[in-house]
Short mmCIF file of N, CA and C in Angstrom, two decimals:
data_model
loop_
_atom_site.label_atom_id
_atom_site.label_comp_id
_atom_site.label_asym_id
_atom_site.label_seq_id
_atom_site.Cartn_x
_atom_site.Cartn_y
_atom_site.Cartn_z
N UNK A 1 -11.50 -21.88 -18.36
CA UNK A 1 -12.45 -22.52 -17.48
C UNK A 1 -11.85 -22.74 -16.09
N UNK A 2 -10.48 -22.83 -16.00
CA UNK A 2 -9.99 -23.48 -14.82
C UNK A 2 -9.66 -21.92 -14.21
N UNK A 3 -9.57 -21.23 -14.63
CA UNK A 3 -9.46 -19.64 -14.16
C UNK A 3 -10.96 -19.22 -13.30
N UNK A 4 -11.70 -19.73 -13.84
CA UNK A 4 -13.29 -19.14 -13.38
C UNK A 4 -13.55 -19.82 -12.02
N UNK A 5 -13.21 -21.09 -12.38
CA UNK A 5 -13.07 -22.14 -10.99
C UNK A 5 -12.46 -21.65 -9.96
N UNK A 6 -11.55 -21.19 -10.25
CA UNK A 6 -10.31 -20.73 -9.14
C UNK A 6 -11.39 -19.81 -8.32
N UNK A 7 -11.54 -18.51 -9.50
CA UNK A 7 -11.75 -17.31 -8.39
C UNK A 7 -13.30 -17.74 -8.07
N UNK A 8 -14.06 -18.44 -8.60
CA UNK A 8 -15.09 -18.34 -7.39
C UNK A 8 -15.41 -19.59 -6.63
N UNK A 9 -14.08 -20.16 -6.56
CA UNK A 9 -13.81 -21.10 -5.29
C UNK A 9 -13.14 -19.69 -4.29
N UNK A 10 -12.49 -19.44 -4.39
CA UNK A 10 -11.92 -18.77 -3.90
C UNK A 10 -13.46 -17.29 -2.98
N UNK A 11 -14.09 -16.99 -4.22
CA UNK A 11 -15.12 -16.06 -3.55
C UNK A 11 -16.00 -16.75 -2.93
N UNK A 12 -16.53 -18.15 -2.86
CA UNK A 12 -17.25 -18.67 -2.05
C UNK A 12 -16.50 -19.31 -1.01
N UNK A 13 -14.84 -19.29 -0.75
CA UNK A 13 -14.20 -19.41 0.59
C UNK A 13 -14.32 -18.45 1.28
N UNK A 14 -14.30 -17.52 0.46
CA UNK A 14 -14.32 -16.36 1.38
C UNK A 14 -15.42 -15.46 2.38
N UNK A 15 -16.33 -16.05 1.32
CA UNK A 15 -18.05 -15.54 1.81
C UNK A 15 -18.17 -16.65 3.01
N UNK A 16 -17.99 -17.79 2.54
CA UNK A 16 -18.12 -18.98 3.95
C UNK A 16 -17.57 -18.72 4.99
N UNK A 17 -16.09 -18.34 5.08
CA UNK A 17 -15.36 -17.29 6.28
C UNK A 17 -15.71 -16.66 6.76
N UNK A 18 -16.41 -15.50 6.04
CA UNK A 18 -16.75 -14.49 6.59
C UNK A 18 -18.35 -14.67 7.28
N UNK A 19 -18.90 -15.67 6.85
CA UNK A 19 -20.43 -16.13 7.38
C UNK A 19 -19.70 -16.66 9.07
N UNK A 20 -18.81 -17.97 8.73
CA UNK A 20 -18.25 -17.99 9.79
C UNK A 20 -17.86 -17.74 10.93
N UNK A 21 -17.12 -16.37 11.00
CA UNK A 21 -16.54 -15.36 11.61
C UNK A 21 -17.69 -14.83 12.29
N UNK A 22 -18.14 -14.22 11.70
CA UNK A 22 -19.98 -13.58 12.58
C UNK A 22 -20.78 -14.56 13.29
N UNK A 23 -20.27 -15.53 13.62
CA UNK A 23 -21.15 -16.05 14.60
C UNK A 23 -20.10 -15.96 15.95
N UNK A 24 -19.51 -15.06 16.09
CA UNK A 24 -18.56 -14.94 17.58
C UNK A 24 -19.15 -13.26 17.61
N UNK A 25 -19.20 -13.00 18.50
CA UNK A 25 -20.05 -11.83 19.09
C UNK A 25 -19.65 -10.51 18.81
N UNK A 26 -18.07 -10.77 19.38
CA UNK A 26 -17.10 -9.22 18.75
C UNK A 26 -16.60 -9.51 17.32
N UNK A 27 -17.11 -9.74 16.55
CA UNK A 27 -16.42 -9.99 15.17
C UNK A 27 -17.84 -9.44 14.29
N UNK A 28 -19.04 -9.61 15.23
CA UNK A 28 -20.40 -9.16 14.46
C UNK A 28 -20.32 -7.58 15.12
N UNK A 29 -20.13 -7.14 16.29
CA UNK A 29 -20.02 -5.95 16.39
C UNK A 29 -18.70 -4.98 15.79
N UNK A 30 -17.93 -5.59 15.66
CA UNK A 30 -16.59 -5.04 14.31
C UNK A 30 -17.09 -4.73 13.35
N UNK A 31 -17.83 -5.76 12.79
CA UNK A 31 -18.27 -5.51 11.46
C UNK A 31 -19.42 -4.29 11.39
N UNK A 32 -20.18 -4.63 12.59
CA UNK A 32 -21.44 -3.48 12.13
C UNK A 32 -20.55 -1.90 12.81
N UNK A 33 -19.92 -2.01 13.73
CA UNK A 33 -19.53 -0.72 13.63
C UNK A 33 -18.84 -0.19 12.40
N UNK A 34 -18.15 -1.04 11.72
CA UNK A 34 -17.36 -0.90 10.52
C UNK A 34 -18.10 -0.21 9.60
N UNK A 35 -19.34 -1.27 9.06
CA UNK A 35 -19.99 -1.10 8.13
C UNK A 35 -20.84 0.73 8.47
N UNK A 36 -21.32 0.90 9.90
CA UNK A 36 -21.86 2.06 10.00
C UNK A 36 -20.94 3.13 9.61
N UNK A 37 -19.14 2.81 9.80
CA UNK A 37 -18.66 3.87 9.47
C UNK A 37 -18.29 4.00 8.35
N UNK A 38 -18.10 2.89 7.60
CA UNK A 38 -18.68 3.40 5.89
C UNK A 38 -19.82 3.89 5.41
N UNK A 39 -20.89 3.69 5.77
CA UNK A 39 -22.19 4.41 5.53
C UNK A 39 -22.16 5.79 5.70
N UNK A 40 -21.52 5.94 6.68
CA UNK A 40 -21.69 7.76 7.64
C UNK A 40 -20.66 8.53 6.41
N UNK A 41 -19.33 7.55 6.06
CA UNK A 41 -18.91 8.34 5.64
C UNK A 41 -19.09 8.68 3.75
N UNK A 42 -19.33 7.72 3.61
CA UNK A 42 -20.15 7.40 2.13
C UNK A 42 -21.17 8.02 2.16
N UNK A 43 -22.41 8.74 2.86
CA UNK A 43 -22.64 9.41 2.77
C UNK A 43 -22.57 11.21 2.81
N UNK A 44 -21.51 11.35 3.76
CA UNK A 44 -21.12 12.56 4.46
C UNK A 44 -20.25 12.95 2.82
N UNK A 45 -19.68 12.09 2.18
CA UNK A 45 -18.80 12.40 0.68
C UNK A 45 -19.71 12.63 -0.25
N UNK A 46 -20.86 11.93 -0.51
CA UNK A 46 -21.84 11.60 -1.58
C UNK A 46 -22.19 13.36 -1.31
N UNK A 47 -22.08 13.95 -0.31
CA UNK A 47 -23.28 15.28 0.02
C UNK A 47 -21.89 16.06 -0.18
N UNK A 48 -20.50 15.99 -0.18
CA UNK A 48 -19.47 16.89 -0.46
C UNK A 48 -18.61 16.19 -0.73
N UNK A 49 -18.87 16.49 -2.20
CA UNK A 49 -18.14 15.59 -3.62
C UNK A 49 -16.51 16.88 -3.77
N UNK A 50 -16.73 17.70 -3.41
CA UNK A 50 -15.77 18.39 -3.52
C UNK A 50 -14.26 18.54 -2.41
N UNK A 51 -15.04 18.06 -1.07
CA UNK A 51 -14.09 17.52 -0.37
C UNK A 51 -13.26 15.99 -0.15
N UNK A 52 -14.31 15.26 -0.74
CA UNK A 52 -14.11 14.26 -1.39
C UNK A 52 -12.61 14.35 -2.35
N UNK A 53 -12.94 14.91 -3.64
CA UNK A 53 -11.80 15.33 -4.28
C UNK A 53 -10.49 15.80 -3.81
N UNK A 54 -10.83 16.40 -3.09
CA UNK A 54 -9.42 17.54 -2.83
C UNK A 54 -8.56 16.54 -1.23
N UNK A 55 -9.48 15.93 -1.03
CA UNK A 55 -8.59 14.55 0.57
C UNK A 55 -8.25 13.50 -0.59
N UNK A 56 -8.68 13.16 -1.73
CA UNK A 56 -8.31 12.53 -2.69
C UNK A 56 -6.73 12.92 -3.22
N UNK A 57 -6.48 13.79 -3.79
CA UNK A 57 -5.62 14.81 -4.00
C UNK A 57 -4.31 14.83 -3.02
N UNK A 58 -4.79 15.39 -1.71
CA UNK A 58 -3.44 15.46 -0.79
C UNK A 58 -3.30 14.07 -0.70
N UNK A 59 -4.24 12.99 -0.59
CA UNK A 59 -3.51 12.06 -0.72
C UNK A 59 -2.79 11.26 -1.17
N UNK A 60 -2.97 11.71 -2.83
CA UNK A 60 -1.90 11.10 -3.86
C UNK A 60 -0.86 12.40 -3.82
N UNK A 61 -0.94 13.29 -3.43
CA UNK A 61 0.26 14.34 -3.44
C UNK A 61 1.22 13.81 -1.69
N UNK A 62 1.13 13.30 -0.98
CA UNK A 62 1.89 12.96 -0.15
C UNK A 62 2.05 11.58 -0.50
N UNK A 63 1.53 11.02 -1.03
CA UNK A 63 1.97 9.03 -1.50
C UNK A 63 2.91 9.54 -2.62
N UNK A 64 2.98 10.56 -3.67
CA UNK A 64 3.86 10.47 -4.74
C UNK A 64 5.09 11.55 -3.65
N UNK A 65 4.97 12.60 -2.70
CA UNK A 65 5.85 12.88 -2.32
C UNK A 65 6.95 12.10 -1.60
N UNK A 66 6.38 10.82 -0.67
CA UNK A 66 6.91 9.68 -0.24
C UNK A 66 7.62 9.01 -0.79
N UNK A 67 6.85 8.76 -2.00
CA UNK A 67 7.19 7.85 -3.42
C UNK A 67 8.98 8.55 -3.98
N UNK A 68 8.42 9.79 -4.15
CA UNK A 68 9.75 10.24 -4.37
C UNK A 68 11.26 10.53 -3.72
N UNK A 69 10.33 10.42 -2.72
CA UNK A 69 11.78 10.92 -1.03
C UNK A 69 12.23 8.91 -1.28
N UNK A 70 11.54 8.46 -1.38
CA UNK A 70 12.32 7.05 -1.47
C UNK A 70 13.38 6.79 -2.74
N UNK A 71 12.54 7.11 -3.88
CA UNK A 71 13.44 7.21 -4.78
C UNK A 71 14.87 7.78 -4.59
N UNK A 72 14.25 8.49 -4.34
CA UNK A 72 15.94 9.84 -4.43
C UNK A 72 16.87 9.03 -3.30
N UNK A 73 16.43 8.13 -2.31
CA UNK A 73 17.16 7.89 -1.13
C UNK A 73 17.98 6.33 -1.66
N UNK A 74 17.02 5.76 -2.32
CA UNK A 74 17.76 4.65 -2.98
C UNK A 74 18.55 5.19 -4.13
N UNK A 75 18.00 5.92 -4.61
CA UNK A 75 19.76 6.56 -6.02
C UNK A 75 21.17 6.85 -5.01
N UNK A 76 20.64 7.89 -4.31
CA UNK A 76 22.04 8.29 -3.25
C UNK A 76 22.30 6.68 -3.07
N UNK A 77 21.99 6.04 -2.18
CA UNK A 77 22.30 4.10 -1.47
C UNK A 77 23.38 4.07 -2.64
N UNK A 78 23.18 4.10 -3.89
CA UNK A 78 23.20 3.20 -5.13
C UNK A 78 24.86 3.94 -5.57
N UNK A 79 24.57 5.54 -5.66
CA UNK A 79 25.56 6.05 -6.06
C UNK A 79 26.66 5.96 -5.03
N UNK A 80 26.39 5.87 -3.98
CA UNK A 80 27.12 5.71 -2.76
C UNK A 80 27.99 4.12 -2.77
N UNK A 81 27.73 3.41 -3.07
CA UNK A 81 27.70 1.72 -3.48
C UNK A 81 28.75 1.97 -4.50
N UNK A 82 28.41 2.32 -5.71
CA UNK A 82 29.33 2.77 -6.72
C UNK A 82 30.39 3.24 -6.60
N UNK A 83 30.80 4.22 -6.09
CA UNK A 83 31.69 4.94 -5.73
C UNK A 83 32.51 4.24 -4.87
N UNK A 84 31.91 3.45 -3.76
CA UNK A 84 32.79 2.22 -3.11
C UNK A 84 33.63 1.48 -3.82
N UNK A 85 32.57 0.90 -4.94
CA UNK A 85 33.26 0.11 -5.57
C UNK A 85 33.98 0.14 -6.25
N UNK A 86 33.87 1.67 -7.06
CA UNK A 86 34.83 1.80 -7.85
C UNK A 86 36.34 2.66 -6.95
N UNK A 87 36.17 2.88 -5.90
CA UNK A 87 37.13 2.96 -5.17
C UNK A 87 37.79 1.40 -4.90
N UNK A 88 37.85 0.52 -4.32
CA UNK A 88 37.92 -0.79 -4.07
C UNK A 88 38.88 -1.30 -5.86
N UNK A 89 37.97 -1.27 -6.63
CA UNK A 89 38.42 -1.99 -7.69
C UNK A 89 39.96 -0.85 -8.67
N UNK A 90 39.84 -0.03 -8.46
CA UNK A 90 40.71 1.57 -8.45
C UNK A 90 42.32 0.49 -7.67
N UNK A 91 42.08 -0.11 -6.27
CA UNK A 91 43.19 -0.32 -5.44
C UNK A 91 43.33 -1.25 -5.88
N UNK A 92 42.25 -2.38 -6.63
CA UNK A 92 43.68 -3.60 -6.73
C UNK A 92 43.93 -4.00 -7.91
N UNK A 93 43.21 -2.69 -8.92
CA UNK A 93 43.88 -2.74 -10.14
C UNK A 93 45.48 -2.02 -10.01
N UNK A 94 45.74 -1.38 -9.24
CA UNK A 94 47.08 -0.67 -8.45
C UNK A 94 47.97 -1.73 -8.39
N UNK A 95 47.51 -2.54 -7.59
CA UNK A 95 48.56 -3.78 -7.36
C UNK A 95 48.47 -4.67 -8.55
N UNK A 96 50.38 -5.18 -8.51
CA UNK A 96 50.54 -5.88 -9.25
C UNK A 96 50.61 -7.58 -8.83
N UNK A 97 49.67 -8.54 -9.42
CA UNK A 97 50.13 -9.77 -8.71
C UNK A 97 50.85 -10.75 -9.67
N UNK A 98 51.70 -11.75 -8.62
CA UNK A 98 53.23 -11.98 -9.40
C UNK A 98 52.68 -13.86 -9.47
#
């Protein structure tokens, strides 16, 4: 019950905000240009479902290529780190202390 409360306190803060907000002049023309350019383009997709798909596509094929160039860049960081350290700990296991 206290879960349900939350989020639609929370969705009627937000609707009140946003009622809010639109009564300042450039914040109502933001929005309607906004909203027209979701329409234009929600429709321009709805009529080519196939280009739709395929800008879908390159775009999870460059977010997972990203995804991966990061990966690989934090392993190198990591193995690089390692190798420090085990250089470092290599020298003063060397020395003897008296």
């Amino acid at each position: 019950m206290g879960k349900r409360k939350l989020l639609l306190s929370i969705t009627i803060g937000a609707a009140v905000g946003g009622v809010t907000a639109l009564f300042d002049r450039d914040t109502r023309d933001y929005a309607k240009e906004k909203l027209t350019s979701a329409r234009t383009n929600s429709t321009y997709f709805m009529n080519h479902p196939s280009e739709a798909i395929h800008n879908l596509k390159e775009t999870f094929d460059q977010f997972n290529q990203t995804f991966a160039n990061g990966a690989a860049n934090a392993i190198n960081a990591l193995e690089q780190v390692e190798t420090t350290l085990d250089k470092v700990t290599n020298k003063s296991e060397g020395k003897e202390i008296d």
